[in-house]
PDB file of C-alpha atoms in Angstrom:
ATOM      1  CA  UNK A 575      45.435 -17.521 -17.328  1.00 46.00           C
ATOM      2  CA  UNK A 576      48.527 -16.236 -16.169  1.00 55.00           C
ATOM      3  CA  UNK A 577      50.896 -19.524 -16.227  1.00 61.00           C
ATOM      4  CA  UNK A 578      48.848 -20.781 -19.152  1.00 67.00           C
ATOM      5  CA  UNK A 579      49.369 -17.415 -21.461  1.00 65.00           C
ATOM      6  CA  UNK A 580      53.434 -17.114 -20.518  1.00 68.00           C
ATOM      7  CA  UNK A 581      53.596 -21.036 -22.154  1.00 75.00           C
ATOM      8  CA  UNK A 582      51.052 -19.790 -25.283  1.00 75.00           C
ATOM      9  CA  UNK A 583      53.339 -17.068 -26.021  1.00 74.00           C
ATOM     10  CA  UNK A 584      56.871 -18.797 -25.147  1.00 77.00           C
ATOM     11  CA  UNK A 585      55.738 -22.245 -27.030  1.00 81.00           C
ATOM     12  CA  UNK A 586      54.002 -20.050 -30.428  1.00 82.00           C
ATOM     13  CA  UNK A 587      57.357 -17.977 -30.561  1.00 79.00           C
ATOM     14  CA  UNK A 588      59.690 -20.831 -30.040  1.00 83.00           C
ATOM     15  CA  UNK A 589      57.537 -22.514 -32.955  1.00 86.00           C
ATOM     16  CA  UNK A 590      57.523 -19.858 -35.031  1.00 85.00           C
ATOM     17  CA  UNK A 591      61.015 -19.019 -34.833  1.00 82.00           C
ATOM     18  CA  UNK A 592      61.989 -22.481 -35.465  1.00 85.00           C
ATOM     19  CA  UNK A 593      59.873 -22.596 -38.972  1.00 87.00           C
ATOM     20  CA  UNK A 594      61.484 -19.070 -39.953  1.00 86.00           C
ATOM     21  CA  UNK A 595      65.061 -20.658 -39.640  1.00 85.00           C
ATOM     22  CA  UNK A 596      63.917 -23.367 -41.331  1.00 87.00           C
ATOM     23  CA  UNK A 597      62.450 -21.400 -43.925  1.00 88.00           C
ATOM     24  CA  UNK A 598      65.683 -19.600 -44.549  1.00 87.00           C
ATOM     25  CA  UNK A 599      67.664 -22.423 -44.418  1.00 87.00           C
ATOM     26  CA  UNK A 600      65.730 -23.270 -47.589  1.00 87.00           C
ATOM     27  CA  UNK A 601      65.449 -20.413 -49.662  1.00 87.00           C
ATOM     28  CA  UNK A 602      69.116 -20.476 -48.889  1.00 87.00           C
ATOM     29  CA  UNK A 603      69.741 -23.834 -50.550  1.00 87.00           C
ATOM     30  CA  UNK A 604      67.351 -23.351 -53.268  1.00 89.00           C
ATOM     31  CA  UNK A 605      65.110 -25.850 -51.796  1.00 90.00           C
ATOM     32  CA  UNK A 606      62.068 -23.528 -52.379  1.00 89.00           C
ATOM     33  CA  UNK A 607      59.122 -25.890 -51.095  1.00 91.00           C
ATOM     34  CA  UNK A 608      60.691 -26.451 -47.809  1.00 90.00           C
ATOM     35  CA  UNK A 609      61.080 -22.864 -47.471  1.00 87.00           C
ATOM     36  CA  UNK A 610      57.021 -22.107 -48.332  1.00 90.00           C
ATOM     37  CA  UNK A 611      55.937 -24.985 -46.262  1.00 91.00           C
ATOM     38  CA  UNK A 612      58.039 -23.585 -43.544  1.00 89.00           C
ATOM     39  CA  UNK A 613      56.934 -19.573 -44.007  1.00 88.00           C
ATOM     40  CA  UNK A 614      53.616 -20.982 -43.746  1.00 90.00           C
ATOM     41  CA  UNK A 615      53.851 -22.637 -40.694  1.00 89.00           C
ATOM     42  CA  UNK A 616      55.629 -19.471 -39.052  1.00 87.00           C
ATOM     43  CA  UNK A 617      52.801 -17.990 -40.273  1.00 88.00           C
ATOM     44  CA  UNK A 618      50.403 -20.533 -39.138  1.00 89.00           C
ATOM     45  CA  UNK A 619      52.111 -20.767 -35.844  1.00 86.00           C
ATOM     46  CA  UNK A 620      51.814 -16.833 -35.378  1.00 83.00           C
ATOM     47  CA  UNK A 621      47.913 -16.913 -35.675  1.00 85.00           C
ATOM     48  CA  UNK A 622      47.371 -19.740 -33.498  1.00 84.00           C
ATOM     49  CA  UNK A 623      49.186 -18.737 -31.085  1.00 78.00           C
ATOM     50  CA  UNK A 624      47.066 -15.111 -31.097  1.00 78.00           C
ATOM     51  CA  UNK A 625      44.086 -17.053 -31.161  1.00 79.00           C
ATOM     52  CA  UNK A 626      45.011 -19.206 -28.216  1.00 77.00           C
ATOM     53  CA  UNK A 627      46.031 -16.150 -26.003  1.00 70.00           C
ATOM     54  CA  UNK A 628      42.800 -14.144 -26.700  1.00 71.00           C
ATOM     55  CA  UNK A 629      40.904 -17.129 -26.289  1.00 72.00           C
ATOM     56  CA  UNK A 630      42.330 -17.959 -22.741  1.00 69.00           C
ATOM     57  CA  UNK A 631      41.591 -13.949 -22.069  1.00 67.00           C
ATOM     58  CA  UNK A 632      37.763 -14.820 -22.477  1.00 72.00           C
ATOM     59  CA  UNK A 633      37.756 -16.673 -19.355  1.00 77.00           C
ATOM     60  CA  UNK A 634      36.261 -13.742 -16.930  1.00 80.00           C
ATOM     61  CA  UNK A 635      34.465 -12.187 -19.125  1.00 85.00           C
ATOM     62  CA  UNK A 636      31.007 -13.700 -18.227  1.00 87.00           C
ATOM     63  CA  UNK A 637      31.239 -13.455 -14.620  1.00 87.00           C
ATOM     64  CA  UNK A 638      32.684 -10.022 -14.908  1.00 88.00           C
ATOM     65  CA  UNK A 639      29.467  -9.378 -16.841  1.00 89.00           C
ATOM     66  CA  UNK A 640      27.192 -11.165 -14.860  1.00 90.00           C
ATOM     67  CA  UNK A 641      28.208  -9.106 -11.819  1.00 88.00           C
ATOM     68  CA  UNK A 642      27.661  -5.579 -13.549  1.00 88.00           C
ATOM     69  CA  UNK A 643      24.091  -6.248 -14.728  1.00 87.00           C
ATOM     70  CA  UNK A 644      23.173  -8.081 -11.472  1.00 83.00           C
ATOM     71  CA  UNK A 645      23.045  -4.694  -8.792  1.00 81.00           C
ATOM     72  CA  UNK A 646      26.215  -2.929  -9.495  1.00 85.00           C
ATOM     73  CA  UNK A 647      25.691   0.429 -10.686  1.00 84.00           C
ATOM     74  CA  UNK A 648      28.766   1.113 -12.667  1.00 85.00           C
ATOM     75  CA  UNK A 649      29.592   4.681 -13.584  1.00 84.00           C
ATOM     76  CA  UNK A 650      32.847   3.870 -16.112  1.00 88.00           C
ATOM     77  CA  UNK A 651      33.389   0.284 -16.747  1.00 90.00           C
ATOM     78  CA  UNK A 652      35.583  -1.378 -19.363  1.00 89.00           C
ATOM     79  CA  UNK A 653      37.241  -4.544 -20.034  1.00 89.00           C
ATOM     80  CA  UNK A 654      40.027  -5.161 -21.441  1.00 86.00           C
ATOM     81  CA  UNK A 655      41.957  -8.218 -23.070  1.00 78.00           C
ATOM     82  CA  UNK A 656      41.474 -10.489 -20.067  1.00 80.00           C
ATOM     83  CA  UNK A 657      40.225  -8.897 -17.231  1.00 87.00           C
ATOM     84  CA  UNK A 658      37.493  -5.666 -16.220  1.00 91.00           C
ATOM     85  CA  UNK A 659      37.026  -2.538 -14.131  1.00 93.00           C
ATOM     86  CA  UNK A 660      33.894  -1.429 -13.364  1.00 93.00           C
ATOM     87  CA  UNK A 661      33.592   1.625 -10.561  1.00 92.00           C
ATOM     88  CA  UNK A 662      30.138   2.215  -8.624  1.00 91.00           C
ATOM     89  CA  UNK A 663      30.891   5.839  -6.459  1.00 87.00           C
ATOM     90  CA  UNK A 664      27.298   5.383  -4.657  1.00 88.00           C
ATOM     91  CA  UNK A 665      29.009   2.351  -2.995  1.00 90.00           C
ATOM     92  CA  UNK A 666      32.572   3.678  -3.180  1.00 91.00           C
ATOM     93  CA  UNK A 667      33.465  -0.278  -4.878  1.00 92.00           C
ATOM     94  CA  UNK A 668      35.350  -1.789  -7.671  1.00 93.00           C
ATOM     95  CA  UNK A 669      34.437  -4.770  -9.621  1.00 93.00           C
ATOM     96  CA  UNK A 670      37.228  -6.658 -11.281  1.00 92.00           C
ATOM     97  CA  UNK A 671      37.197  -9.349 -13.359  1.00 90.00           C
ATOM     98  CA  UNK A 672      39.790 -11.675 -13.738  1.00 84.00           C
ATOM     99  CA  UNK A 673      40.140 -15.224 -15.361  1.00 81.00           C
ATOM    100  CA  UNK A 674      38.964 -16.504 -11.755  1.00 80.00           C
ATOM    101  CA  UNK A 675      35.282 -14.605 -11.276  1.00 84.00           C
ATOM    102  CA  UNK A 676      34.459 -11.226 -10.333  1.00 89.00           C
ATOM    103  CA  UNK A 677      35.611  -9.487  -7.442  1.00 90.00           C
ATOM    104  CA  UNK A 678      34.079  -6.393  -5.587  1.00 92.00           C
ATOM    105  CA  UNK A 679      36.618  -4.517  -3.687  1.00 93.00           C
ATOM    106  CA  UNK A 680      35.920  -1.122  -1.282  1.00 93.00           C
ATOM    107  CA  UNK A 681      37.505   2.153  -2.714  1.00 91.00           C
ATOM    108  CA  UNK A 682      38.609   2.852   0.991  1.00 90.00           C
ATOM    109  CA  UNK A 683      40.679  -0.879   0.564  1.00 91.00           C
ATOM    110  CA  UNK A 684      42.557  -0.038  -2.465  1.00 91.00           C
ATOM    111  CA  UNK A 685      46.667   0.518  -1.456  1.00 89.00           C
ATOM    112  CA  UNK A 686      48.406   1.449  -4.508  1.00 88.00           C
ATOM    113  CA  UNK A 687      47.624   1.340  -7.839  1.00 88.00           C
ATOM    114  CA  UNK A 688      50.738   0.542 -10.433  1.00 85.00           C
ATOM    115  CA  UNK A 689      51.225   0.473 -14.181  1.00 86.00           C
ATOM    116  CA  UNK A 690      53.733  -1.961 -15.868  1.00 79.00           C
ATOM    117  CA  UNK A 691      54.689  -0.946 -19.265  1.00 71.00           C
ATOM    118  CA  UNK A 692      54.825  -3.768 -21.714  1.00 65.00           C
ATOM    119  CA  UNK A 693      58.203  -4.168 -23.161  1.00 55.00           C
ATOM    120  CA  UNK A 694      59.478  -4.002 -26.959  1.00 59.00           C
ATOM    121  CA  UNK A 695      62.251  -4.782 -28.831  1.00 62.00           C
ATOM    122  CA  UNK A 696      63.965  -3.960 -31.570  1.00 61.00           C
ATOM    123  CA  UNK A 697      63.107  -6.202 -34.858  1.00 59.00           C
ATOM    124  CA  UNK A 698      65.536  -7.535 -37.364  1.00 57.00           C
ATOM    125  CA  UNK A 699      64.107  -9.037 -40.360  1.00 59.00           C
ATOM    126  CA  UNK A 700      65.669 -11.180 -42.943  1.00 58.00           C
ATOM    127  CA  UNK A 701      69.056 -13.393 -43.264  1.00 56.00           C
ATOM    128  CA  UNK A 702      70.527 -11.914 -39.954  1.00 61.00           C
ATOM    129  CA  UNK A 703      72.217 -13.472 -37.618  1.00 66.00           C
ATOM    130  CA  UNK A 704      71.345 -10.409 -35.659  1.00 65.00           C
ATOM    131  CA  UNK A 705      68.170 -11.859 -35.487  1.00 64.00           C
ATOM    132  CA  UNK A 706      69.145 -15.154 -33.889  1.00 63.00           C
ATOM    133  CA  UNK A 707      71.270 -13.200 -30.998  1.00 64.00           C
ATOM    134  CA  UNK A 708      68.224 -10.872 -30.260  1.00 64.00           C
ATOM    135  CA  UNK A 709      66.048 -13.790 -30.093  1.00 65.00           C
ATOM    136  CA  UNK A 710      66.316 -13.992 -26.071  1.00 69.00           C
ATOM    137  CA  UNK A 711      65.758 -10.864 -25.482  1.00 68.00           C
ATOM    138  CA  UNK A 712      62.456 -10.998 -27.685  1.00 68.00           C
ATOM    139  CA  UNK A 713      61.166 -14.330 -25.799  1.00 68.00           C
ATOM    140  CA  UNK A 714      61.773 -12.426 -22.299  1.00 68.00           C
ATOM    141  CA  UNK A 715      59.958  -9.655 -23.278  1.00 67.00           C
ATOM    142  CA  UNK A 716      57.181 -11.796 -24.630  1.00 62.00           C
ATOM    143  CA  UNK A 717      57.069 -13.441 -21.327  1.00 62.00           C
ATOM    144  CA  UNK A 718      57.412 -10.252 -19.616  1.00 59.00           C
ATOM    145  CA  UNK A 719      54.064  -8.739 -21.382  1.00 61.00           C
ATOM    146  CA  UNK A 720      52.164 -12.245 -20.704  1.00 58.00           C
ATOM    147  CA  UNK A 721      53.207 -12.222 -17.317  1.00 60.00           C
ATOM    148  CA  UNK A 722      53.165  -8.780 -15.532  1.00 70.00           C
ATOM    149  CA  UNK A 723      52.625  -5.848 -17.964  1.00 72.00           C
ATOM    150  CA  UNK A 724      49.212  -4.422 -17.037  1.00 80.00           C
ATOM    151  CA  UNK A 725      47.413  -2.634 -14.115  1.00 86.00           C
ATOM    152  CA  UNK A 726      48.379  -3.849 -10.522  1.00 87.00           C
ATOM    153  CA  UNK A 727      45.723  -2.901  -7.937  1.00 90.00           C
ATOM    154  CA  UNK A 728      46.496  -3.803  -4.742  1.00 89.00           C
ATOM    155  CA  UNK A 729      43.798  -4.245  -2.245  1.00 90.00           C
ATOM    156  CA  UNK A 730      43.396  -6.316   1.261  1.00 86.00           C
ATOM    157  CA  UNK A 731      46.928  -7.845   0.550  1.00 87.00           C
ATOM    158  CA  UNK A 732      45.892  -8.855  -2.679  1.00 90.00           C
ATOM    159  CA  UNK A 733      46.940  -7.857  -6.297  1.00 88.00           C
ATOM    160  CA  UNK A 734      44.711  -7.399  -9.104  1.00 89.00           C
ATOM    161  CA  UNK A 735      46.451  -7.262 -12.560  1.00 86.00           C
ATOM    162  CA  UNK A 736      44.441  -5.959 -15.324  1.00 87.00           C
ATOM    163  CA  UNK A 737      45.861  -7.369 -18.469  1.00 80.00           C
ATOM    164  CA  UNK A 738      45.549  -5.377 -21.926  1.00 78.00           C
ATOM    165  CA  UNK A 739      45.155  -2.430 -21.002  1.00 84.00           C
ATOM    166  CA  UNK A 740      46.583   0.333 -22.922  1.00 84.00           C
ATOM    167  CA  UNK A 741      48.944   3.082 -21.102  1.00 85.00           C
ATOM    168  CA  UNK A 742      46.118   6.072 -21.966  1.00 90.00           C
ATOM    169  CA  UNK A 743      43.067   3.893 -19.668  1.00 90.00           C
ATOM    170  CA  UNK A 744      45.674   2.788 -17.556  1.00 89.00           C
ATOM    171  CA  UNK A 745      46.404   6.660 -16.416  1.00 91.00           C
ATOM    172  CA  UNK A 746      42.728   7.660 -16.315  1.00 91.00           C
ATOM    173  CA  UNK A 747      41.475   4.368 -14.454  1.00 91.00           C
ATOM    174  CA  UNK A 748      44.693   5.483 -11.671  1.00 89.00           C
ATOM    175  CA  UNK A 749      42.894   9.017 -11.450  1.00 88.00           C
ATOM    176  CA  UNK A 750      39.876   6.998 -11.072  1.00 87.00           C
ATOM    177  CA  UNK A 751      41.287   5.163  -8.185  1.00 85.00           C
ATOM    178  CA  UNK A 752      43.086   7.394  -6.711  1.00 80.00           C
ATOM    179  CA  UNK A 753      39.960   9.828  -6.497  1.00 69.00           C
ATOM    180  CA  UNK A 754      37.660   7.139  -5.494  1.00 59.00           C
ATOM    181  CA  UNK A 755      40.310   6.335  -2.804  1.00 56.00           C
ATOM    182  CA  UNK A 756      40.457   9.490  -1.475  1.00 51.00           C
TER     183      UNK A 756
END
């Protein structure tokens, strides 16, 4: 989901953006059904595109569920926009799911544990040509959030990022790690 969420989110803004300049551009010149048909298909450009990207977070869900009711004894599980955590301490292992299946990891394996922010900018609404100038910095955030804001948890060489999740879980599923680790 990775590569396919960054192009979502870079094509839906790019889209969007597009139809709200064209939309000004005609409420500008008093050409006010160019300017409707173009609000709505910012609008309609905005929705599909956060359909699409929960949609493509969907993809793990079923193994990630699958795994838990099969013989993992979870204590605190939860899942988040596109991927799930799931701790049993009788085993001392973590389940995560991710868009490619369900993996069970040893607390004792675990090497860090890292939160990425997600990153926001500043909004400028309107006739702006403020707007326009911001509007890399808004696209590299986008692509920022789709493509490494979340949990990393690093295990065996390998990193697990846990999309969606907010800051608050983040914090208590890194004392749960790093407790379980210890």
């Amino acid at each position: 989901m990775r590569a396919q969420a960054v192009w979502i989110i870079f094509i839906g803004t790019v889209i969007a953006v597009a139809a709200a300049v064209v939309a000004i551009i005609g409420f500008v010149e008093s050409n006010v059904t160019l300017g409707i048909i173009a609000v709505v298909a910012a609008v309609a450009a905005v929705v599909g595109t956060v359909l699409l990207y929960r949609r493509s977070g969907a993809t793990g869900r079923p193994a990630f569920e699958q795994a838990l009711s099969a013989d993992f004894a979870a204590a605190q599980q939860g899942w988040f926009h596109a991927s799930g955590l799931a701790i049993d301490p009788t085993r001392r292992l973590l389940l995560v799911g991710t868009e490619s299946g369900a993996t069970r990891i040893p607390l004792s394996d675990i090497s860090s544990v890292v939160y990425h922010r997600t990153q926001n900018t500043p909004a400028y609404g309107g006739n702006s040509i403020l707007a326009l100038i911001m509007l890399p910095a808004v696209i590299g955030s986008m692509v920022h959030n789709a493509s490494k804001a979340g949990l990393h948890v690093t295990a065996g060489g390998r990193s697990y990022r846990i999309i969606g999740i907010q800051p608050k879980d983040a914090e208590v599923w890194q004392g749960r790690l790093a407790d379980g680790a210890a």
